[in-house]
Amino acid sequence: MALHWDETLLLGNSDIDGQHREIFVHFEQLSQACQSGQGEAALKGLLKYLGDYVDLHFSQEEALMALHSYPGLLQQQEQHASFRQKVMELQERDLANSDAHQLSIIINRRLILWFIQHIRHLDQAMVTYIRAK
Ligand SMILES: [Fe+2]
Ligand SMILES: [Fe+2]
């Protein structure tokens, strides 16, 4: 599965789609920084930048779901919290002494792949529900 944004990830809500696309720009920057062996300060800065943007995105989705009394809100909140936890774990890691290849795998699997699956399943269901109302 491709680990970058493409049109198959569009859900039909322009705000949410725009934010998802922006999150993939952050992922790309993080992956590139990791592959080019940038230092701990650069990686931590990018992780913070990603974490802050994702927080904003998750709170906007959660507010939208609450507004529409979406029945899947709790499941979304749980998954959002679990993603925040993954970003925090990476932020707390000793990045200076981490193997760059290993770190790339973690970023690809734990963050990017997770996000793609979340968009395709939970976010798609949420947008479909809200659009049908
Ligand atoms: Fe989302
Ligand atoms: Fe979500």
Coordinates of N, CA, C and O and ligand atoms in Angstrom, one line a residue:
M1 N 0.8 -1.2 0.0 CA 0.0 0.0 0.0 C 0.9 1.3 0.0 O 1.9 1.3 0.7
A2 N 0.5 2.2 -0.9 CA 1.3 3.4 -0.9 C 1.2 4.2 0.4 O 0.1 4.2 1.0
L3 N 2.3 4.8 0.8 CA 2.3 5.5 2.1 C 2.2 7.0 1.9 O 2.7 7.8 2.7
H4 N 1.7 7.4 0.7 CA 1.5 8.9 0.5 C 0.1 9.2 0.2 O -0.7 8.3 -0.1
W5 N -0.2 10.5 0.3 CA -1.6 10.9 0.0 C -1.9 10.7 -1.5 O -1.1 11.0 -2.3
D6 N -3.1 10.2 -1.8 CA -3.6 10.3 -3.2 C -5.1 10.5 -3.1 O -5.7 10.4 -2.1
E7 N -5.7 10.6 -4.3 CA -7.1 11.0 -4.4 C -8.0 9.9 -3.8 O -9.2 10.2 -3.5
T8 N -7.6 8.7 -3.7 CA -8.5 7.7 -3.1 C -8.7 7.9 -1.7 O -9.6 7.3 -1.1
L9 N -8.0 8.9 -1.1 CA -8.2 9.2 0.3 C -9.2 10.4 0.5 O -9.6 10.7 1.6
L10 N -9.7 10.9 -0.6 CA -10.7 12.0 -0.5 C -12.0 11.4 0.0 O -12.5 10.4 -0.5
L11 N -12.6 12.1 1.0 CA -13.9 11.6 1.6 C -15.1 12.4 1.2 O -16.2 12.0 1.4
G12 N -14.9 13.6 0.6 CA -16.0 14.4 0.2 C -16.4 15.5 1.2 O -17.5 16.1 1.1
N13 N -15.5 15.8 2.2 CA -15.7 17.0 3.0 C -14.4 17.8 2.9 O -13.3 17.4 3.3
S14 N -14.6 19.0 2.3 CA -13.4 19.7 1.9 C -12.5 20.1 3.0 O -11.2 20.1 2.9
D15 N -13.1 20.5 4.2 CA -12.2 20.8 5.3 C -11.4 19.6 5.8 O -10.2 19.7 6.0
I16 N -12.1 18.5 6.0 CA -11.4 17.3 6.5 C -10.4 16.8 5.5 O -9.2 16.5 5.8
D17 N -10.8 16.8 4.2 CA -9.9 16.4 3.2 C -8.6 17.2 3.1 O -7.5 16.7 3.0
G18 N -8.8 18.6 3.2 CA -7.7 19.5 3.2 C -6.7 19.2 4.4 O -5.5 19.2 4.2
Q19 N -7.3 19.0 5.5 CA -6.5 18.7 6.7 C -5.7 17.4 6.6 O -4.6 17.3 6.9
H20 N -6.4 16.4 6.0 CA -5.7 15.1 5.8 C -4.5 15.2 4.9 O -3.5 14.7 5.2
R21 N -4.7 16.0 3.9 CA -3.7 16.2 2.9 C -2.5 16.9 3.6 O -1.3 16.6 3.4
E22 N -2.8 17.9 4.4 CA -1.8 18.6 5.1 C -1.0 17.7 6.1 O 0.2 17.8 6.2
I23 N -1.7 16.8 6.7 CA -1.1 15.8 7.6 C 0.0 15.0 6.8 O 1.1 14.7 7.3
F24 N -0.4 14.6 5.6 CA 0.6 13.9 4.8 C 1.8 14.7 4.4 O 2.9 14.1 4.2
V25 N 1.6 16.0 4.3 CA 2.8 16.8 4.0 C 3.7 16.8 5.2 O 4.9 16.6 5.1
H26 N 3.1 16.8 6.4 CA 3.9 16.6 7.6 C 4.6 15.3 7.7 O 5.8 15.2 8.1
F27 N 3.9 14.2 7.3 CA 4.5 12.9 7.4 C 5.7 12.8 6.4 O 6.7 12.2 6.7
E28 N 5.5 13.4 5.2 CA 6.5 13.4 4.2 C 7.8 14.1 4.7 O 8.9 13.6 4.6
Q29 N 7.6 15.2 5.4 CA 8.8 16.0 5.9 C 9.5 15.2 7.0 O 10.7 15.1 7.0
L30 N 8.7 14.5 7.8 CA 9.2 13.7 8.9 C 10.0 12.5 8.3 O 11.1 12.2 8.7
S31 N 9.4 11.8 7.3 CA 10.1 10.7 6.7 C 11.4 11.1 6.0 O 12.4 10.4 6.2
Q32 N 11.3 12.2 5.3 CA 12.5 12.7 4.6 C 13.6 13.1 5.6 O 14.8 12.7 5.4
A33 N 13.2 13.7 6.7 CA 14.2 14.1 7.7 C 14.9 12.9 8.3 O 16.1 12.9 8.6
C34 N 14.1 11.9 8.5 CA 14.6 10.6 9.1 C 15.5 9.9 8.1 O 16.6 9.5 8.5
Q35 N 15.1 9.8 6.9 CA 15.9 9.1 5.9 C 17.2 9.8 5.6 O 18.2 9.2 5.3
S36 N 17.2 11.2 5.7 CA 18.4 11.9 5.4 C 19.3 12.1 6.6 O 20.3 12.8 6.6
G37 N 18.9 11.4 7.7 CA 19.7 11.3 8.9 C 19.8 12.7 9.6 O 20.8 13.0 10.2
Q38 N 18.7 13.4 9.6 CA 18.8 14.7 10.3 C 18.8 14.4 11.8 O 18.3 13.4 12.3
G39 N 19.3 15.4 12.6 CA 19.5 15.2 14.0 C 18.2 15.2 14.8 O 17.1 15.4 14.3
E40 N 18.4 14.9 16.1 CA 17.3 14.8 17.0 C 16.5 16.0 17.1 O 15.3 15.9 17.1
A41 N 17.1 17.2 17.2 CA 16.4 18.4 17.3 C 15.4 18.6 16.1 O 14.3 19.0 16.3
A42 N 15.9 18.3 14.9 CA 15.0 18.5 13.7 C 13.9 17.5 13.8 O 12.7 17.9 13.5
L43 N 14.1 16.3 14.2 CA 13.1 15.3 14.2 C 12.1 15.6 15.3 O 10.9 15.5 15.1
K44 N 12.6 16.1 16.5 CA 11.6 16.4 17.6 C 10.8 17.6 17.2 O 9.6 17.7 17.5
G45 N 11.4 18.6 16.4 CA 10.6 19.7 16.0 C 9.5 19.3 15.0 O 8.4 19.8 15.1
L46 N 9.9 18.4 14.1 CA 8.8 17.9 13.1 C 7.8 17.1 13.8 O 6.6 17.2 13.4
L47 N 8.1 16.3 14.8 CA 7.1 15.5 15.5 C 6.2 16.5 16.3 O 5.0 16.2 16.4
K48 N 6.7 17.5 16.9 CA 5.9 18.5 17.6 C 4.9 19.2 16.6 O 3.7 19.3 16.9
Y49 N 5.5 19.6 15.5 CA 4.7 20.2 14.4 C 3.5 19.3 14.0 O 2.4 19.7 13.9
L50 N 3.9 18.0 13.7 CA 2.9 17.0 13.3 C 1.8 16.9 14.4 O 0.6 16.9 14.2
G51 N 2.3 16.7 15.7 CA 1.4 16.4 16.8 C 0.4 17.6 17.0 O -0.8 17.4 17.2
D52 N 0.9 18.8 16.9 CA 0.1 20.0 17.1 C -1.0 20.1 16.0 O -2.2 20.3 16.3
Y53 N -0.6 19.8 14.8 CA -1.5 19.9 13.7 C -2.6 18.8 13.8 O -3.8 19.0 13.5
V54 N -2.1 17.6 14.1 CA -3.1 16.4 14.3 C -4.0 16.7 15.4 O -5.2 16.4 15.3
D55 N -3.6 17.3 16.5 CA -4.5 17.6 17.6 C -5.6 18.6 17.1 O -6.8 18.4 17.5
L56 N -5.2 19.5 16.3 CA -6.2 20.5 15.8 C -7.2 19.8 14.9 O -8.4 20.0 15.0
H57 N -6.7 18.9 14.1 CA -7.6 18.1 13.2 C -8.5 17.2 13.9 O -9.7 17.2 13.7
F58 N -8.0 16.5 14.9 CA -8.8 15.6 15.7 C -9.9 16.4 16.5 O -11.1 16.0 16.5
S59 N -9.5 17.6 17.0 CA -10.6 18.3 17.8 C -11.6 18.8 16.8 O -12.8 18.9 17.2
Q60 N -11.3 19.2 15.6 CA -12.3 19.7 14.7 C -13.2 18.5 14.3 O -14.4 18.7 14.2
E61 N -12.6 17.3 14.0 CA -13.5 16.2 13.7 C -14.4 15.9 14.8 O -15.6 15.6 14.6
E62 N -13.9 15.9 16.0 CA -14.7 15.5 17.2 C -15.8 16.5 17.4 O -17.0 16.1 17.8
A63 N -15.6 17.8 17.2 CA -16.6 18.8 17.3 C -17.7 18.6 16.3 O -18.9 18.8 16.6
L64 N -17.3 18.3 15.1 CA -18.2 18.0 14.0 C -19.1 16.8 14.3 O -20.3 16.9 14.1
M65 N -18.5 15.8 14.8 CA -19.3 14.6 15.1 C -20.3 14.9 16.3 O -21.4 14.4 16.3
A66 N -19.8 15.7 17.3 CA -20.7 16.0 18.4 C -21.9 16.8 17.9 O -23.0 16.6 18.3
L67 N -21.6 17.7 17.0 CA -22.6 18.6 16.4 C -23.7 17.8 15.7 O -24.9 18.1 15.7
H68 N -23.3 16.7 15.1 CA -24.2 15.8 14.3 C -24.7 14.6 15.1 O -25.3 13.7 14.6
S69 N -24.4 14.6 16.4 CA -24.7 13.4 17.3 C -24.3 12.1 16.6 O -25.1 11.2 16.6
Y70 N -23.1 12.1 16.1 CA -22.6 10.9 15.4 C -22.4 9.7 16.4 O -21.7 9.9 17.4
P71 N -23.0 8.6 16.1 CA -22.9 7.5 17.0 C -21.5 6.9 17.2 O -21.2 6.2 18.2
G72 N -20.6 7.1 16.2 CA -19.3 6.6 16.3 C -18.3 7.5 16.9 O -17.1 7.2 16.9
L73 N -18.8 8.5 17.6 CA -17.8 9.5 18.2 C -16.9 8.9 19.2 O -15.6 9.2 19.2
L74 N -17.4 8.0 20.1 CA -16.5 7.5 21.1 C -15.4 6.6 20.5 O -14.2 6.8 20.9
Q75 N -15.7 5.9 19.5 CA -14.7 5.0 18.8 C -13.6 5.9 18.2 O -12.4 5.6 18.2
Q76 N -14.1 7.0 17.6 CA -13.1 7.9 16.9 C -12.2 8.5 18.0 O -11.0 8.6 17.8
Q77 N -12.9 9.0 19.2 CA -12.1 9.6 20.2 C -11.0 8.6 20.7 O -9.9 9.0 21.0
E78 N -11.4 7.3 20.9 CA -10.4 6.3 21.3 C -9.2 6.2 20.3 O -8.1 6.1 20.7
Q79 N -9.6 6.1 19.1 CA -8.5 6.0 18.1 C -7.6 7.2 18.0 O -6.4 7.1 17.8
H80 N -8.3 8.4 18.1 CA -7.5 9.6 18.1 C -6.5 9.6 19.3 O -5.4 10.0 19.1
A81 N -7.0 9.2 20.4 CA -6.2 9.2 21.6 C -5.0 8.3 21.4 O -3.9 8.5 21.9
S82 N -5.3 7.1 20.8 CA -4.2 6.1 20.6 C -3.2 6.7 19.6 O -2.0 6.4 19.8
F83 N -3.6 7.4 18.6 CA -2.6 8.0 17.7 C -1.7 9.1 18.4 O -0.5 9.1 18.2
R84 N -2.4 9.9 19.2 CA -1.7 10.9 20.0 C -0.6 10.3 20.9 O 0.5 10.8 21.0
Q85 N -1.0 9.1 21.4 CA -0.1 8.3 22.3 C 1.2 7.9 21.5 O 2.3 8.0 21.9
K86 N 0.9 7.4 20.2 CA 2.0 7.0 19.4 C 3.0 8.1 19.1 O 4.2 7.9 19.1
V87 N 2.4 9.3 18.8 CA 3.3 10.5 18.5 C 4.1 10.8 19.8 O 5.3 11.1 19.7
M88 N 3.4 10.8 20.9 CA 4.1 11.1 22.2 C 5.2 10.1 22.5 O 6.3 10.5 22.9
E89 N 5.0 8.8 22.2 CA 6.0 7.8 22.5 C 7.3 8.1 21.6 O 8.4 8.0 22.1
L90 N 7.0 8.5 20.4 CA 8.1 8.8 19.5 C 8.9 10.1 20.0 O 10.1 10.2 19.9
Q91 N 8.1 11.1 20.5 CA 8.7 12.3 21.0 C 9.6 12.0 22.2 O 10.6 12.7 22.4
E92 N 9.2 11.0 23.0 CA 10.0 10.7 24.2 C 11.1 9.8 23.9 O 11.9 9.5 24.8
R93 N 11.2 9.2 22.8 CA 12.2 8.3 22.4 C 13.6 9.0 22.3 O 13.7 10.2 22.0
D94 N 14.6 8.2 22.6 CA 16.0 8.7 22.5 C 16.4 8.8 21.0 O 17.0 7.8 20.5
L95 N 15.9 9.8 20.3 CA 16.1 9.8 18.8 C 17.5 10.0 18.4 O 17.9 9.5 17.3
A96 N 18.3 10.6 19.3 CA 19.8 10.7 19.0 C 20.5 9.4 18.8 O 21.4 9.2 18.0
N97 N 20.0 8.4 19.6 CA 20.6 7.1 19.5 C 19.7 6.0 18.9 O 19.9 4.8 19.1
S98 N 18.8 6.5 18.1 CA 17.9 5.5 17.4 C 18.4 5.3 16.0 O 18.9 6.2 15.3
D99 N 18.3 4.1 15.5 CA 18.7 3.7 14.2 C 17.7 4.3 13.2 O 16.5 4.2 13.3
A100 N 18.2 5.1 12.2 CA 17.4 5.8 11.3 C 16.4 4.9 10.5 O 15.3 5.2 10.2
H101 N 16.9 3.7 10.1 CA 16.1 2.8 9.3 C 15.0 2.3 10.2 O 13.8 2.2 9.8
Q102 N 15.3 1.9 11.4 CA 14.3 1.4 12.4 C 13.2 2.5 12.6 O 12.0 2.2 12.6
L103 N 13.7 3.7 12.7 CA 12.8 4.9 13.0 C 11.8 5.1 11.8 O 10.7 5.3 11.9
S104 N 12.4 4.9 10.5 CA 11.6 5.0 9.3 C 10.5 4.0 9.3 O 9.3 4.3 9.0
I105 N 10.8 2.8 9.7 CA 9.8 1.7 9.7 C 8.7 2.1 10.7 O 7.5 1.9 10.5
I106 N 9.1 2.6 11.9 CA 8.1 2.9 12.9 C 7.2 4.0 12.4 O 6.0 4.0 12.6
I107 N 7.8 5.0 11.8 CA 7.0 6.2 11.2 C 6.0 5.7 10.2 O 4.9 6.0 10.2
N108 N 6.5 4.8 9.3 CA 5.7 4.3 8.2 C 4.5 3.4 8.7 O 3.4 3.6 8.4
R109 N 4.9 2.5 9.7 CA 3.9 1.6 10.1 C 3.0 2.1 11.2 O 1.8 2.0 11.1
R110 N 3.6 2.7 12.2 CA 2.8 3.2 13.3 C 2.0 4.5 13.1 O 0.9 4.7 13.6
L111 N 2.6 5.3 12.3 CA 1.9 6.6 12.0 C 1.2 6.6 10.7 O 0.0 6.8 10.6
I112 N 1.9 6.5 9.6 CA 1.3 6.7 8.3 C 0.3 5.6 7.9 O -0.8 5.9 7.5
L113 N 0.7 4.4 8.0 CA -0.2 3.3 7.7 C -1.5 3.4 8.6 O -2.6 3.2 8.2
W114 N -1.2 3.6 9.9 CA -2.4 3.8 10.8 C -3.3 4.8 10.3 O -4.5 4.7 10.3
F115 N -2.8 6.0 9.9 CA -3.6 7.1 9.5 C -4.4 6.8 8.2 O -5.6 7.1 8.1
I116 N -3.7 6.1 7.3 CA -4.4 5.7 6.1 C -5.6 4.8 6.4 O -6.7 5.0 5.9
Q117 N -5.4 3.9 7.3 CA -6.5 2.9 7.6 C -7.6 3.7 8.4 O -8.8 3.4 8.2
H118 N -7.2 4.6 9.2 CA -8.2 5.4 10.0 C -9.1 6.2 9.0 O -10.3 6.3 9.1
I119 N -8.4 6.9 8.0 CA -9.2 7.6 7.0 C -10.1 6.8 6.3 O -11.3 7.1 6.1
R120 N -9.6 5.6 5.8 CA -10.4 4.8 4.9 C -11.6 4.1 5.6 O -12.6 3.8 5.0
H121 N -11.5 3.9 6.9 CA -12.6 3.2 7.6 C -13.4 4.2 8.5 O -14.5 4.6 8.1
L122 N -12.8 4.7 9.6 CA -13.6 5.5 10.5 C -14.0 6.9 10.0 O -15.1 7.3 10.1
D123 N -13.0 7.5 9.4 CA -13.3 8.9 8.9 C -14.3 8.8 7.7 O -15.2 9.6 7.6
Q124 N -14.1 7.8 6.8 CA -15.0 7.6 5.7 C -16.5 7.4 6.2 O -17.4 8.0 5.7
A125 N -16.6 6.6 7.2 CA -18.0 6.3 7.8 C -18.6 7.6 8.4 O -19.8 7.8 8.2
M126 N -17.7 8.4 9.1 CA -18.2 9.6 9.7 C -18.7 10.6 8.6 O -19.8 11.2 8.7
V127 N -17.9 10.8 7.5 CA -18.3 11.7 6.5 C -19.5 11.2 5.8 O -20.4 12.0 5.5
T128 N -19.6 10.0 5.5 CA -20.8 9.4 4.8 C -22.0 9.7 5.6 O -23.1 10.1 5.1
Y129 N -21.9 9.4 7.0 CA -23.1 9.6 7.9 C -23.5 11.1 7.8 O -24.7 11.4 7.7
I130 N -22.5 12.0 8.0 CA -22.9 13.4 8.1 C -23.4 14.0 6.8 O -24.4 14.7 6.7
R131 N -22.9 13.5 5.6 CA -23.4 13.9 4.3 C -24.8 13.4 4.1 O -25.6 14.0 3.4
A132 N -25.2 12.2 4.6 CA -26.5 11.6 4.4 C -27.6 12.3 5.2 O -28.8 12.2 5.0
K133 N -27.2 13.1 6.2 CA -28.2 13.7 7.1 C -28.9 14.9 6.5 O -28.3 15.6 5.7
Ligands
FE1 FE -9.3 12.5 10.1
FE2 FE -10.7 10.7 12.7

